[in-house]
Amino acid sequence: MDQPVMPRAIGGGRAGRSLAFALLTVLLAACVSAPRTRPGDALLLAAQAQREAILATQKQWQMQGRIALALGDDSGSGRLLWQHDGADYSIQVSAPVSRQSWRLSAREGWARLEGLEDGTHEGPDAQALLRESLGWEVPLEALSAWLRGMRANGLATMQFDDLGLPAQIEQQGWLVQFRTWSNDGPMPMPRRVFASRGDAKVRLVIDAWRDAEQAAKAQP
């Protein structure tokens, strides 16, 4: 049975762990090797700053894809839907076969985590809620920037590929690598993203990026 990326679910049973590992391997195999990189010079960093300024004006966006996670002895995978509307956002991870899922909804000063075995959890901070409920230390604000090929607030070092697009970002102890990019929209957006810190590894395959208008049209 495939299971969503949720420690209380993915840690139970050899069969579940074996399938989760197999799914993780498939996602890894689908990803191309890391591109050649070079440090950012003044022109590359200026272009990156301009790109980030444009993306920062896009307050509403939606990302659909697949996620695979390895955290120590635990691993899992599922489909991912990340929706952003200004300071409000929701993150949903689901496993289609088992029909298990969890959903994190958040706005300023409030967060709710649904789909856990012991019911719904709420708290004033989304990152703290994930840590207390699942044992995850996930930099959600930074992750929402990294997913789009942006630096989060604070110090960061960058490498670029031969096309001048971000190849990796090192920030907050995480190494974020951009393996491939999509050119379907007005500007290139990440297609395959690897993130790691210590024994924590996250792999993302992004199937679709949508702005507010595109997301509304995609609604059934």
Short mmCIF file of N, CA and C in Angstrom, two decimals, residues 41-53 164:
data_model
loop_
_atom_site.label_atom_id
_atom_site.label_comp_id
_atom_site.label_asym_id
_atom_site.label_seq_id
_atom_site.Cartn_x
_atom_site.Cartn_y
_atom_site.Cartn_z
N ASP A 41 28.31 35.45 -10.67
CA ASP A 41 29.02 36.72 -10.78
C ASP A 41 28.01 37.85 -10.66
N ALA A 42 28.47 39.08 -10.83
CA ALA A 42 27.59 40.23 -10.63
C ALA A 42 26.40 40.22 -11.57
N LEU A 43 26.62 39.83 -12.84
CA LEU A 43 25.53 39.82 -13.81
C LEU A 43 24.50 38.74 -13.48
N LEU A 44 24.96 37.55 -13.12
CA LEU A 44 24.05 36.46 -12.79
C LEU A 44 23.24 36.80 -11.54
N LEU A 45 23.89 37.35 -10.54
CA LEU A 45 23.19 37.70 -9.30
C LEU A 45 22.20 38.84 -9.53
N ALA A 46 22.54 39.78 -10.40
CA ALA A 46 21.61 40.86 -10.71
C ALA A 46 20.38 40.31 -11.44
N ALA A 47 20.60 39.38 -12.36
CA ALA A 47 19.48 38.76 -13.07
C ALA A 47 18.62 37.95 -12.12
N GLN A 48 19.26 37.27 -11.16
CA GLN A 48 18.50 36.51 -10.17
C GLN A 48 17.68 37.43 -9.29
N ALA A 49 18.25 38.55 -8.88
CA ALA A 49 17.50 39.51 -8.05
C ALA A 49 16.29 40.05 -8.80
N GLN A 50 16.45 40.29 -10.09
CA GLN A 50 15.32 40.76 -10.90
C GLN A 50 14.25 39.68 -11.01
N ARG A 51 14.67 38.46 -11.21
CA ARG A 51 13.72 37.34 -11.29
C ARG A 51 12.95 37.19 -9.99
N GLU A 52 13.67 37.28 -8.87
CA GLU A 52 13.03 37.15 -7.56
C GLU A 52 12.05 38.29 -7.31
N ALA A 53 12.38 39.49 -7.77
CA ALA A 53 11.47 40.63 -7.60
C ALA A 53 10.17 40.41 -8.35
N GLY A 164 22.36 30.19 -16.96
CA GLY A 164 22.22 31.30 -16.03
C GLY A 164 21.08 31.14 -15.05
#
